[in-house]
Short mmCIF file of C-alpha atoms and ligand atoms in Angstrom, two decimals:
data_model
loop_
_atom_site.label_atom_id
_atom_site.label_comp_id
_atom_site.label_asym_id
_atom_site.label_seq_id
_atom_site.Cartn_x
_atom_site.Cartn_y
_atom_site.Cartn_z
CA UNK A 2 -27.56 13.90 2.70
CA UNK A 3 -25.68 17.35 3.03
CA UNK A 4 -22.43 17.95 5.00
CA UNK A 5 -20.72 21.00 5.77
CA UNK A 6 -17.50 20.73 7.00
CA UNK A 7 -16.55 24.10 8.80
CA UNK A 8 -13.97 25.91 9.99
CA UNK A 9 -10.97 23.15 8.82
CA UNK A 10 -7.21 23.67 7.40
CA UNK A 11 -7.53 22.37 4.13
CA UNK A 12 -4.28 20.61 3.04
CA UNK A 13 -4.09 19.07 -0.55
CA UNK A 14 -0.73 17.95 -2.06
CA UNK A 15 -0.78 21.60 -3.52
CA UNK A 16 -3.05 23.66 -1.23
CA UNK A 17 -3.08 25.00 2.26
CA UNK A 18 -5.86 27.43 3.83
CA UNK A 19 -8.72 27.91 6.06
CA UNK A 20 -12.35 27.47 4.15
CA UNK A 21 -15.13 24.92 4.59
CA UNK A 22 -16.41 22.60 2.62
CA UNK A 23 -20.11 21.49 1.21
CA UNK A 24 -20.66 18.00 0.50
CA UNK A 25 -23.86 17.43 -1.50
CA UNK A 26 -24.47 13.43 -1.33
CA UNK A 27 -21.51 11.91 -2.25
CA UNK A 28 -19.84 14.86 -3.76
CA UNK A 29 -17.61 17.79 -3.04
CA UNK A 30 -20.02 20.59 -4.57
CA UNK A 31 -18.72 23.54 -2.83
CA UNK A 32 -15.62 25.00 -1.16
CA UNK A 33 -15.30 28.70 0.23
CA UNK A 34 -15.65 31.27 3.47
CA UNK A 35 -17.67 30.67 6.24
CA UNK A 36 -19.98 28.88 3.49
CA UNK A 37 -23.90 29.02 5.34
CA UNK A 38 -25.70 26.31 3.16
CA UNK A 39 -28.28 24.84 4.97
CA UNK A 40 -26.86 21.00 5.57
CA UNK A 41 -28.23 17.66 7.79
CA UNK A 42 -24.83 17.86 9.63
CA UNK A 43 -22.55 20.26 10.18
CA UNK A 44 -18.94 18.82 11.20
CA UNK A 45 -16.71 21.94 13.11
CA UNK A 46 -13.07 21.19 12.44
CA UNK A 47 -11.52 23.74 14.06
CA UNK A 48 -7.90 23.24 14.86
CA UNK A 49 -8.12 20.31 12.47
CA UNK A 50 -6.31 19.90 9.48
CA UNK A 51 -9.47 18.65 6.81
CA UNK A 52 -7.26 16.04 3.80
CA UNK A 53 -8.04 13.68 1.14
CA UNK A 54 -8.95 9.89 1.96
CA UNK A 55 -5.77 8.04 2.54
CA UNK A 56 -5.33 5.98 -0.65
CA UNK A 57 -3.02 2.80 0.16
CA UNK A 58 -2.23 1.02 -3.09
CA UNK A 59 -1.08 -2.46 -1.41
CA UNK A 60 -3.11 -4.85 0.56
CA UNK A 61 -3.69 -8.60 1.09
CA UNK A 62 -7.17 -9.26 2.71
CA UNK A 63 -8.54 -12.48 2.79
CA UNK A 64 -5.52 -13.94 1.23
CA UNK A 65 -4.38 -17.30 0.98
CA UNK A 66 -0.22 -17.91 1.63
CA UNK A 67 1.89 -19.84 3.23
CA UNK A 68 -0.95 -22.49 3.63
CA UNK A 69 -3.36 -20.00 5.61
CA UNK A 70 -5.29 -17.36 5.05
CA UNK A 71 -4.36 -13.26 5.70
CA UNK A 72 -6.52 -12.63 9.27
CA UNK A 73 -8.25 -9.67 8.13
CA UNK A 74 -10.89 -10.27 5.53
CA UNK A 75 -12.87 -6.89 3.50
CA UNK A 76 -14.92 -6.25 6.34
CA UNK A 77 -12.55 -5.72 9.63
CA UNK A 78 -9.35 -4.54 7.41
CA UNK A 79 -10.86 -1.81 5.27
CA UNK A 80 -13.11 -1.06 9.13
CA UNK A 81 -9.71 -0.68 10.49
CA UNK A 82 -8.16 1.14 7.52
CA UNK A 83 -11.23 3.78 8.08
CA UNK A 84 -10.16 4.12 11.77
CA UNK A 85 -6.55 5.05 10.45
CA UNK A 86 -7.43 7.55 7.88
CA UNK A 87 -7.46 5.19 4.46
CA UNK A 88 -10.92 5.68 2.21
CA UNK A 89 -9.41 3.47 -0.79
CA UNK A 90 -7.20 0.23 -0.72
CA UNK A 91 -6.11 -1.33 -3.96
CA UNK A 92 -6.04 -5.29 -2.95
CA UNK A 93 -4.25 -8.30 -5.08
CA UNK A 94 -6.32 -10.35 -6.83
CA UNK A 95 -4.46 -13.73 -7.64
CA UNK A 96 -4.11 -15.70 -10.79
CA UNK A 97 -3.93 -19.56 -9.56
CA UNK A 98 -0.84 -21.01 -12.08
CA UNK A 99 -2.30 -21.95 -15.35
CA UNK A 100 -6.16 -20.52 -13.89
CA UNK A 101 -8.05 -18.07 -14.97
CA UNK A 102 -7.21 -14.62 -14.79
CA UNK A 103 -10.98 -13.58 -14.99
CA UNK A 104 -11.89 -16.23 -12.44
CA UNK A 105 -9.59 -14.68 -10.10
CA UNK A 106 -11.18 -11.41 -10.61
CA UNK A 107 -14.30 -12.71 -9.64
CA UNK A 108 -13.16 -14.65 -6.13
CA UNK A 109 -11.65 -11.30 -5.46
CA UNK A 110 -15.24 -9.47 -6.16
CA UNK A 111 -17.10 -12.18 -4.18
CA UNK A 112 -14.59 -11.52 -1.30
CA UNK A 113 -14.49 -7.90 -1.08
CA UNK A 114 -18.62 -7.14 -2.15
CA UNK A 115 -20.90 -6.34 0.90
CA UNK A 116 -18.35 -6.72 3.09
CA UNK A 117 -15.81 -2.82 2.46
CA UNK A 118 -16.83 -0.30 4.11
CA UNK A 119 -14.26 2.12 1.81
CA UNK A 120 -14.11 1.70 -1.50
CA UNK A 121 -11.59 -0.40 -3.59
CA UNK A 122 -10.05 -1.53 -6.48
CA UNK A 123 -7.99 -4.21 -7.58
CA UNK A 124 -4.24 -5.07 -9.15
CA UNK A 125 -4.67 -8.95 -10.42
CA UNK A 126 -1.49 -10.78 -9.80
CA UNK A 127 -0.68 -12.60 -12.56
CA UNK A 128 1.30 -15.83 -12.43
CA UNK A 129 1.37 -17.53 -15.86
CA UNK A 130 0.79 -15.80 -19.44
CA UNK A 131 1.98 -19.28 -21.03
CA UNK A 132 -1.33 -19.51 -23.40
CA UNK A 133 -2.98 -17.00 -25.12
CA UNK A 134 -6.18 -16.94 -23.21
CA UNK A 135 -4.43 -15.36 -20.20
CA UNK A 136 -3.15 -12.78 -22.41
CA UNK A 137 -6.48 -12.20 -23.39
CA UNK A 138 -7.64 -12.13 -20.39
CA UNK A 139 -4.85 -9.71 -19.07
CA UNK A 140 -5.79 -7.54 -22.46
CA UNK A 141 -9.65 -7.73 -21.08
CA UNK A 142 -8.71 -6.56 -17.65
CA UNK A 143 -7.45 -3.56 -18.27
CA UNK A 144 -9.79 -2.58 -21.30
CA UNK A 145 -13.16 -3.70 -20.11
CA UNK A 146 -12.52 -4.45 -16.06
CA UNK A 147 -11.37 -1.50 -14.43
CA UNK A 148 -7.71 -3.22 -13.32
CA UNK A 149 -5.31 -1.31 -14.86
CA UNK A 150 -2.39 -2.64 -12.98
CA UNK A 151 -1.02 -6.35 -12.56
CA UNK A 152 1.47 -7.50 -10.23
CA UNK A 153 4.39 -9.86 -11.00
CA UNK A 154 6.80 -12.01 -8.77
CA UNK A 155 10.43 -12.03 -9.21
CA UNK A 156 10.22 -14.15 -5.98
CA UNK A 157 9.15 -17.33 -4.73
CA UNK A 158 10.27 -19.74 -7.64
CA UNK A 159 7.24 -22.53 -8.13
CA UNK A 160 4.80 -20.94 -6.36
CA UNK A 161 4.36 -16.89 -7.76
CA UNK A 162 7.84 -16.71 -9.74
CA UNK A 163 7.44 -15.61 -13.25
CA UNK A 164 9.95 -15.59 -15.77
CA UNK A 165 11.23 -13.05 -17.94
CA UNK A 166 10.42 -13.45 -20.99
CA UNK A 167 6.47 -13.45 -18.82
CA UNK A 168 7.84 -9.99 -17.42
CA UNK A 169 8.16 -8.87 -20.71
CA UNK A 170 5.18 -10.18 -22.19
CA UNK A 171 3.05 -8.63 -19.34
CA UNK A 172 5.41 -5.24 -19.78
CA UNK A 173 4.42 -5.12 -23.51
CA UNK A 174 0.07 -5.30 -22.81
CA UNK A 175 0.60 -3.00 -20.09
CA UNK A 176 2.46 -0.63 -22.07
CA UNK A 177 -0.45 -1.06 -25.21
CA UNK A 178 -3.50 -0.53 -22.94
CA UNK A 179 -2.20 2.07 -20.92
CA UNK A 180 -1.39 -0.09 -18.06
CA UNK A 181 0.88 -0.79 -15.16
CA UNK A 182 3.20 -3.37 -14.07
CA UNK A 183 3.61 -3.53 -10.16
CA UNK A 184 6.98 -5.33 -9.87
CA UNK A 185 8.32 -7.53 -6.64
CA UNK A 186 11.48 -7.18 -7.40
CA UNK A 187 14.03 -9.71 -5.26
CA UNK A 188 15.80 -12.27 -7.39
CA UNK A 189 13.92 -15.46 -5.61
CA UNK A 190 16.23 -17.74 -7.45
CA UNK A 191 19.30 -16.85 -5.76
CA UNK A 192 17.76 -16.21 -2.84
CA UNK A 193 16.29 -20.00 -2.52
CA UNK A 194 19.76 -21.38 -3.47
CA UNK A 195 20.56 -19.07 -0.24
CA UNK A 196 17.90 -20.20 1.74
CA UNK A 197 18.68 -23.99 1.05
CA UNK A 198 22.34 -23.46 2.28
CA UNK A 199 20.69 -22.09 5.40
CA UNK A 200 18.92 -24.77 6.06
CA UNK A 201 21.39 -27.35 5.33
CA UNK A 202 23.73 -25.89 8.20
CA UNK A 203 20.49 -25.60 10.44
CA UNK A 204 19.77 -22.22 10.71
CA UNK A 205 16.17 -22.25 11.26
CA UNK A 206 15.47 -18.95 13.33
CA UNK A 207 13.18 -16.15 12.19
CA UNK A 208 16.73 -13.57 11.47
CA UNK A 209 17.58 -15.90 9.08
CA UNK A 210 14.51 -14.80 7.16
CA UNK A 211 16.43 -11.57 6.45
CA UNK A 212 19.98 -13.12 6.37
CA UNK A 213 19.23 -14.96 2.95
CA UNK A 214 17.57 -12.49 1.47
CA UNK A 215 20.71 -9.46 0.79
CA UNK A 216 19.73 -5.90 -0.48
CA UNK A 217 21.51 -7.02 -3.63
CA UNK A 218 18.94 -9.19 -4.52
CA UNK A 219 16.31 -6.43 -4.25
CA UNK A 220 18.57 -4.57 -6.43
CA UNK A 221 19.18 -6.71 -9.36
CA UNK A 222 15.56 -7.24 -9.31
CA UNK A 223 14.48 -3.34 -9.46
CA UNK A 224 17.38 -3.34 -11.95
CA UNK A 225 16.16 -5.75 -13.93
CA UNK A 226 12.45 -5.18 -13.86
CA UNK A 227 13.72 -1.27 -15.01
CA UNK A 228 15.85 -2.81 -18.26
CA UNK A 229 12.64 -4.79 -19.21
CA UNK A 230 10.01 -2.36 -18.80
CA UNK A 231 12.59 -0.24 -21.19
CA UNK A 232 12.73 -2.65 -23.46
CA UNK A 233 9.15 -3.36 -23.59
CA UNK A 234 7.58 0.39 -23.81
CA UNK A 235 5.57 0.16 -20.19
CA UNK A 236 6.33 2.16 -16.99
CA UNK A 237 6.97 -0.07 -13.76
CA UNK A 238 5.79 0.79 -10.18
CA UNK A 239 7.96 -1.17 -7.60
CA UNK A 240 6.38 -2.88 -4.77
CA UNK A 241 7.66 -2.47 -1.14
CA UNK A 242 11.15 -1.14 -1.65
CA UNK A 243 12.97 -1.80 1.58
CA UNK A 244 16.54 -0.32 0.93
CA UNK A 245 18.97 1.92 -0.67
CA UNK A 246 20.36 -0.55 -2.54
CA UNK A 247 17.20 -0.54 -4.29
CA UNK A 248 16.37 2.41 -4.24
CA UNK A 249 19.85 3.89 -5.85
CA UNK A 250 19.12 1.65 -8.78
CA UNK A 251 15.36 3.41 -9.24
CA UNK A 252 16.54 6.84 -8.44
CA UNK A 253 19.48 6.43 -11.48
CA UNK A 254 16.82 5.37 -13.85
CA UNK A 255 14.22 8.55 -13.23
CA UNK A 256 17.91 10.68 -13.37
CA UNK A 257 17.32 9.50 -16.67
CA UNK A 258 14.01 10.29 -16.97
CA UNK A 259 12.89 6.63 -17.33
CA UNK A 260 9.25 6.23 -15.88
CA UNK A 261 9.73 3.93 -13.14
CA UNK A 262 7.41 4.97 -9.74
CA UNK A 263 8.01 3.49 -6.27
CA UNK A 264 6.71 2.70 -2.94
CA UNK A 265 7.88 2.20 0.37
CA UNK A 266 6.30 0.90 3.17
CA UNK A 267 6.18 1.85 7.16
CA UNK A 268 8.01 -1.10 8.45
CA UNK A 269 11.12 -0.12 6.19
CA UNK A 270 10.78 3.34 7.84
CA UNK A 271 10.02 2.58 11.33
CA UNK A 272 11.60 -0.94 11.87
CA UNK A 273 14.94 -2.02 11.40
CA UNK A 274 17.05 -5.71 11.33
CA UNK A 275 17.56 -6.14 15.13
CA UNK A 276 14.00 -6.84 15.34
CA UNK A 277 14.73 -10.33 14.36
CA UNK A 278 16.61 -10.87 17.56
CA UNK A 279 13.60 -10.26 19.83
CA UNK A 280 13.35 -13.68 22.12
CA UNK A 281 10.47 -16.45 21.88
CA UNK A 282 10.27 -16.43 18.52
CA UNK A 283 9.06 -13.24 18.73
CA UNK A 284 10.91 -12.27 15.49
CA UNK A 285 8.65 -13.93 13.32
CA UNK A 286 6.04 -11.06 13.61
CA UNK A 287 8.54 -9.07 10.98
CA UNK A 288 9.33 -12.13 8.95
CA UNK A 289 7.75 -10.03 5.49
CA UNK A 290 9.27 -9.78 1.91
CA UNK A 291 11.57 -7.98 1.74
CA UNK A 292 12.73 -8.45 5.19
CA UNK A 293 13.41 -5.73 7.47
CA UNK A 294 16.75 -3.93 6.86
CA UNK A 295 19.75 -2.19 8.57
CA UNK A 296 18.47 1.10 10.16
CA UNK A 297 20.91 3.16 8.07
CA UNK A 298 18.47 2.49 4.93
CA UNK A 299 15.62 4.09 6.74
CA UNK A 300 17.09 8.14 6.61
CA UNK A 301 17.79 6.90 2.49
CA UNK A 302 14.62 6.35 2.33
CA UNK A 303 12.86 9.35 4.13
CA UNK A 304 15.48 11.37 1.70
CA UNK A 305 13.89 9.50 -0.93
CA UNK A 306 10.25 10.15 -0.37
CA UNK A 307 11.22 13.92 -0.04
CA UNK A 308 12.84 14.36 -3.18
CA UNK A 309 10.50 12.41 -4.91
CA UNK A 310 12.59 9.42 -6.03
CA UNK A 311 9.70 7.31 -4.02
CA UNK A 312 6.18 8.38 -4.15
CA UNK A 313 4.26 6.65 -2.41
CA UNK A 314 4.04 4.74 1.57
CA UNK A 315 1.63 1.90 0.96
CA UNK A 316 1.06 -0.69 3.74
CA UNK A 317 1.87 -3.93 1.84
CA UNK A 318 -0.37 -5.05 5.03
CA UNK A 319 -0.91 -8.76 4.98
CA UNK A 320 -1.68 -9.70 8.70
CA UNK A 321 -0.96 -13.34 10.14
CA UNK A 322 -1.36 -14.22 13.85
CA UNK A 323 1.59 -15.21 15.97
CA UNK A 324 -0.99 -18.08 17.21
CA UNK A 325 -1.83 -20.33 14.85
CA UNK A 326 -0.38 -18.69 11.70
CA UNK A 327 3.17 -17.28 12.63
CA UNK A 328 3.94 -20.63 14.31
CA UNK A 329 3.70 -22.91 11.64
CA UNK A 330 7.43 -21.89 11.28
CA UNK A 331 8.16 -22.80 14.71
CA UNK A 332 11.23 -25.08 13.45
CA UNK A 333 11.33 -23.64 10.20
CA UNK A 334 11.64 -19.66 9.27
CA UNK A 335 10.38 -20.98 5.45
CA UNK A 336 7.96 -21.68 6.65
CA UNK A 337 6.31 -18.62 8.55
CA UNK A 338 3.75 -16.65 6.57
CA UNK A 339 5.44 -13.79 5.03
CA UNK A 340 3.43 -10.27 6.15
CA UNK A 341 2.68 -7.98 8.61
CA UNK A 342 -0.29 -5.73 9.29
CA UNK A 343 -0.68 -2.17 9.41
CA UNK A 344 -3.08 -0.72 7.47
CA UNK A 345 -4.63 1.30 10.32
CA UNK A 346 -1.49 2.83 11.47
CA UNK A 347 -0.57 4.28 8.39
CA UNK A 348 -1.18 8.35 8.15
CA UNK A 349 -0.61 8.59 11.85
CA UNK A 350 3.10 6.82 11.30
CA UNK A 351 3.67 8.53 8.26
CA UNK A 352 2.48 11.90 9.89
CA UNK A 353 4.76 11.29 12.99
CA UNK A 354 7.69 10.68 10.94
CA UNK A 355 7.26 12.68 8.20
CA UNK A 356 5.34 15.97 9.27
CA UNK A 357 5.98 16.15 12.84
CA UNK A 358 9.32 15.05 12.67
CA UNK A 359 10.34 18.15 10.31
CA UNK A 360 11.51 15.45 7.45
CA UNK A 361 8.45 16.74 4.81
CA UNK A 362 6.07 18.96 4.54
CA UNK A 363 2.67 18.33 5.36
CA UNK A 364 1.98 18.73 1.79
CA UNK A 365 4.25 15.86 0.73
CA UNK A 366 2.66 13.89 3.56
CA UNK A 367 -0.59 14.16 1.95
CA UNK A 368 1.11 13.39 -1.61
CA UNK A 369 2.67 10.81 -0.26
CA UNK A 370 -0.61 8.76 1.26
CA UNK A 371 -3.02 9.70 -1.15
CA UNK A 372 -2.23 12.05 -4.31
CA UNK A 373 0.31 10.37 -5.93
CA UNK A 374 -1.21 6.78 -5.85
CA UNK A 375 -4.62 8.66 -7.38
CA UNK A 376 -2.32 9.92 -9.83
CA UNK A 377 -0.09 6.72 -10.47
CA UNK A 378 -3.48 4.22 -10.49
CA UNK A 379 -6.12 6.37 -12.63
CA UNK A 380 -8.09 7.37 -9.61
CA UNK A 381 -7.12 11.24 -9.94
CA UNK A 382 -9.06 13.77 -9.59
CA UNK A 383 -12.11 11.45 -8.16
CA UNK A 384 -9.87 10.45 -5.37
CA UNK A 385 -6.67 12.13 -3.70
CA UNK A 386 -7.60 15.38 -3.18
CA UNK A 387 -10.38 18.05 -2.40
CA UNK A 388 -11.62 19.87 -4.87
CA UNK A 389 -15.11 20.38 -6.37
CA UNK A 390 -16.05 17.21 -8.51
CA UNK A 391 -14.18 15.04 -6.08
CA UNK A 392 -15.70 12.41 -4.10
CA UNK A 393 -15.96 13.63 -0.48
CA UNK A 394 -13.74 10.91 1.07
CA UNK A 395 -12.29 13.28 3.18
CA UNK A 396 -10.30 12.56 6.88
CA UNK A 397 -10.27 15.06 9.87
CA UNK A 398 -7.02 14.63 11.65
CA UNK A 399 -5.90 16.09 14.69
CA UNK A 400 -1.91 17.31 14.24
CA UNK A 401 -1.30 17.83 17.79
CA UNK A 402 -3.27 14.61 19.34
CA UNK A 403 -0.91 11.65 20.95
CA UNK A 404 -1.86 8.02 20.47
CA UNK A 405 0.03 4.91 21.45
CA UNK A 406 0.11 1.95 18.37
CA UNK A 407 -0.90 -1.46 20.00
CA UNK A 408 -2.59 -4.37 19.69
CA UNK A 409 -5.16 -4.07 22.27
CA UNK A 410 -6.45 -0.61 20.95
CA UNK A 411 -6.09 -1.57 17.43
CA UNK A 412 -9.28 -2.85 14.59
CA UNK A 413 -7.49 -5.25 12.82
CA UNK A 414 -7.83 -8.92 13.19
CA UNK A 415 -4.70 -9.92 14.13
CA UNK A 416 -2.81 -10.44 17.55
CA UNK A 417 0.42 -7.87 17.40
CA UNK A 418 1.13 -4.67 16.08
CA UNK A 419 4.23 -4.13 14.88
CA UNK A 420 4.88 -0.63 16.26
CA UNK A 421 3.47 -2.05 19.77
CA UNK A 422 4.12 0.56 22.21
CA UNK A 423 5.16 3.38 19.90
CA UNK A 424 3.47 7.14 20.71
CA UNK A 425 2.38 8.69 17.52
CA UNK A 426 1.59 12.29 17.10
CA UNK A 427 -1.30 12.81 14.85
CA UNK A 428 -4.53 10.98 14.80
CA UNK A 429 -7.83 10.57 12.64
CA UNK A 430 -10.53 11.60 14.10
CA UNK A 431 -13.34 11.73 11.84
CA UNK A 432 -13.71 10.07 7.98
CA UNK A 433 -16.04 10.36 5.58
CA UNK A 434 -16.09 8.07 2.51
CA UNK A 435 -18.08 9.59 -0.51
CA UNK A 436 -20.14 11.95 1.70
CA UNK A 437 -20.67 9.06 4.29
CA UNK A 438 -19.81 8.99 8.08
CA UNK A 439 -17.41 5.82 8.72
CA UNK A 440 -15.29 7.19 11.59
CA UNK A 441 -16.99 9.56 13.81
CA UNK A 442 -14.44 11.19 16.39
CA UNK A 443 -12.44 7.65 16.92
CA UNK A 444 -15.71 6.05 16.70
CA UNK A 445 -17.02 3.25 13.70
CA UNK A 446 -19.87 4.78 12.85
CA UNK A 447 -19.79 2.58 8.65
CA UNK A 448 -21.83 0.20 7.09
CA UNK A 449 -20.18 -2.94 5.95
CA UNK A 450 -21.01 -2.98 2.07
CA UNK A 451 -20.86 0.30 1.40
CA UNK A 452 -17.77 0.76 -0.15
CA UNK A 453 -17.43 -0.04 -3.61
CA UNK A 454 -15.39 -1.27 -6.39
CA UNK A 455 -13.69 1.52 -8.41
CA UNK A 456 -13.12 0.59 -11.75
CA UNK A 457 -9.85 2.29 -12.56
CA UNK A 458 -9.36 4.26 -16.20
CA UNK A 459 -6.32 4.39 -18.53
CA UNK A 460 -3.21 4.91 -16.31
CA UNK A 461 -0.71 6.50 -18.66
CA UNK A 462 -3.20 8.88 -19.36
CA UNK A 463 -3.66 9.71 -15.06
CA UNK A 464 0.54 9.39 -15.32
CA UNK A 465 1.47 12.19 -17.59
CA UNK A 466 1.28 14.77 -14.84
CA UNK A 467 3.17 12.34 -12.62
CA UNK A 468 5.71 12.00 -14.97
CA UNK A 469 5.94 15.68 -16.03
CA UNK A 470 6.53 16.66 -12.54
CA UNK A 471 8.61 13.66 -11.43
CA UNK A 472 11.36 15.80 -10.70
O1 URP B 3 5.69 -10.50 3.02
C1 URP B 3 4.89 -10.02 2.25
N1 URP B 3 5.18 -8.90 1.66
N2 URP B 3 3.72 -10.63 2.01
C2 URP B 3 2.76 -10.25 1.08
C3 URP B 3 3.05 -10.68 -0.31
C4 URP B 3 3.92 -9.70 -1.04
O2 URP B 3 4.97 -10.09 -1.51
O3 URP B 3 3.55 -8.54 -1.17
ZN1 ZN B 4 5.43 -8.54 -2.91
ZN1 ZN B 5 2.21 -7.37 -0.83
#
């Protein structure tokens, strides 16, 4: 199959010009002026700005928590990432306590194979290194399996909690094989002493999610997670960072020069505490971790993004329905599945916020949702950007289009949206995943099964540019 893509505004995290583009199968082969290649379809995006595949690093399909399952599986959430502009998610494998790491990998394959319609790639979370075959295993990962990057819990003591002398075990294979530690970072032990004081004075409510867990917790653990990955020769890439707080203590250590990358996520730009107060335990739709914070942080965080202390807005989407799911915390806010979705409202939030909104350039917003997690995750130059070589996952997205985020438009499987009601300006309109049509002017157009796994290469070696240019 040939594509030619005419007549677009090309915008890479670098670039930004008129040309058109020649996709030979799944490939980028050519890029120039009014290009006349004979093709089997020729796309015309005029007026359209032509950019990489979204890339969002942090997703939880399928997933079991809380005693359920996540409501979008492979199939409808990477079908509803197409429909937002996303042509790679990296999803979270998880290491049962005391399983095996490799067994994990392959639930997570079974899960995710015949059923993407993007491609993917995994982070394993790891939960227990106490015997050697798990470090083993972890060593096998990232030389022979493509996952280059493991996630770790500073949270949820006895059920993902690790400990630190774990952290730094996990740090030190990382840093050997060229690997990456993906840190939640939120001291959980302080926070459940918190949490039990709640309780015991009867504060059961949905806010209190977010009361009992303070921005200094998120702190110490970004702090910490920092002084270990120091200590143990690795870089760290922190998860969700919801705050200032946080972020001050990651922004001091790259003032330093220390290579420590971040993420933020929509609902820490977008949403804000009061959310919590909503009535009919409507609240528990933003009960996530970290919670939602003040709406002060979310300026510190858009400064952040531009001036490159964060580099990345990843989705950390992990949908639960209010029926069913949300209200098995009815009388208990411990027990409401932590997670939102939003996968498919990514680019177009991002774009609003960012772009349209004069806060970056539309550079930076391309950086920002697909460069710089290619770069951080080893899938650079194949992914996160267009160029010649590159796989043609490629969005068309209309700059000037309106949309309005809600539930009943939306493609994922879950029963709220957490922007319901909010007009967005910019909207994907057309995607193509290596050479393939998946979104065709608003329309699914993909085949479940054909995305497929990306096995990841050496990430230090992706990083150096990252880090060279980290400031
Ligand atoms: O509340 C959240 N974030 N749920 C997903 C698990 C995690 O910590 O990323
Ligand atoms: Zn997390
Ligand atoms: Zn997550």
């Amino acid at each position: 199959m040939k594509t030619l893509i005419k007549n677009g505004r090309i915008v890479t995290a670098v670039d930004d010009y008129c040309a058109d583009i020649f996709i030979d199968g799944e490939t980028i082969t050519c890029i120039g002026k009014t290009l006349d290649m004979p093709a089997d379809k020729i796309i015309d995006a005029k007026d359209r700005l032509v950019i990489p595949g979204g890339i969002d690093p942090h997703t939880h399909m399928d997933m079991p928590f809380g005693g359920t399952t996540s409501a979008d599986d492979f199939q409808s959430g990477t079908a509803a990432a197409a429909h937002g502009g996303t042509t790679t998610i990296i999803d979270f494998a998880i290491q049962q306590k005391g399983g095996s790491i490799m067994k994990a990998l392959d639930t997570w394959h079974e899960k995710a194979n015949g059923k993407a319609s993007i491609d993917y790639s995994f982070h394993m979370i790891v939960t227990d290194l106490s015997h050697g075959d798990a470090v083993n295993e972890m060593r096998r990962l990232m030389q022979h399996e493509g996952v280059l990057s493991c996630k770790l819990f500073m949270a949820y003591p006895g059920v993902l909690l690790v400990d630190d002398a774990t952290i730094f075990r996990a740090m030190t294979i990382a840093g050997d094989h060229g690997g990456l530690i993906c840190m939640h970072a939120e001291n959980g032990v302080v926070i459940n002493e918190i949490i039990a004081r709640a309780l015991a004075e009867g504060k059961t409510a949905p806010k209190y999610h977010a009361l009992t867990r303070p921005t200094k917790a998120e702190a110490e653990g970004v702090n910490r997670a920092i002084a270990i990955a120091e200590m143990a020769g690795s870089p760290v890439y922190i998860v969700h960072l919801s705050c200032y707080d946080a972020l001050k203590k990651v922004k001091e250590a790259r003032d330093l020069g220390v290579p420590v990358f971040a993420e933020t996520c929509p609902q820490y730009l977008f949403l804000d505490l009061s959310y919590y107060e909503k009535p009919n335990f409507e609240g528990a739709k933003y009960v996530m971790t970290p919670p939602l914070r003040e709406k002060w942080n979310q300026e510190e965080l858009w400064t952040g993004l531009r001036m490159n202390d964060l580099q990345v807005v990843s989705t950390d989407h992990c949908p639960f329905c209010m029926k069913d799911q949300k209200q098995l915390g009815k009388d208990d806010f411990t027990k409401i599945p932590n997670g939102g979705p939003g996968v498919e409202n990514r680019m177009s939030l991002v774009y609003n916020g960012g772009v349209a909104a004069g806060r970056i350039s539309v550079n930076r917003f391309v950086e920002i949702t697909s460069t710089a997690a290619a770069k951080i995750f080893g899938l650079f130059p194949k992914k996160g950007t267009i160029a010649v070589g590159s796989d043609a996952d490629i969005v068309i997205f209309d700059p000037n289009k309106k949309m309005t985020l809600s539930a009943s438009t939306h493609h994922m499987k879950v029963d709220y949206n957490c922007y319901e009601g909010m007009e967005v300006t910019g909207v994907t309109e057309t995607v193509l995943s290596r050479g393939q049509l998946v979104i065709e002017k608003g329309k699914y157009v993909g085949k479940a099964g054909s995305g497929q796994f990306i096995k990841r290469s050496t990430i230090q070696q992706a990083l150096q540019p990252a880090l060279a240019s980290a400031r």
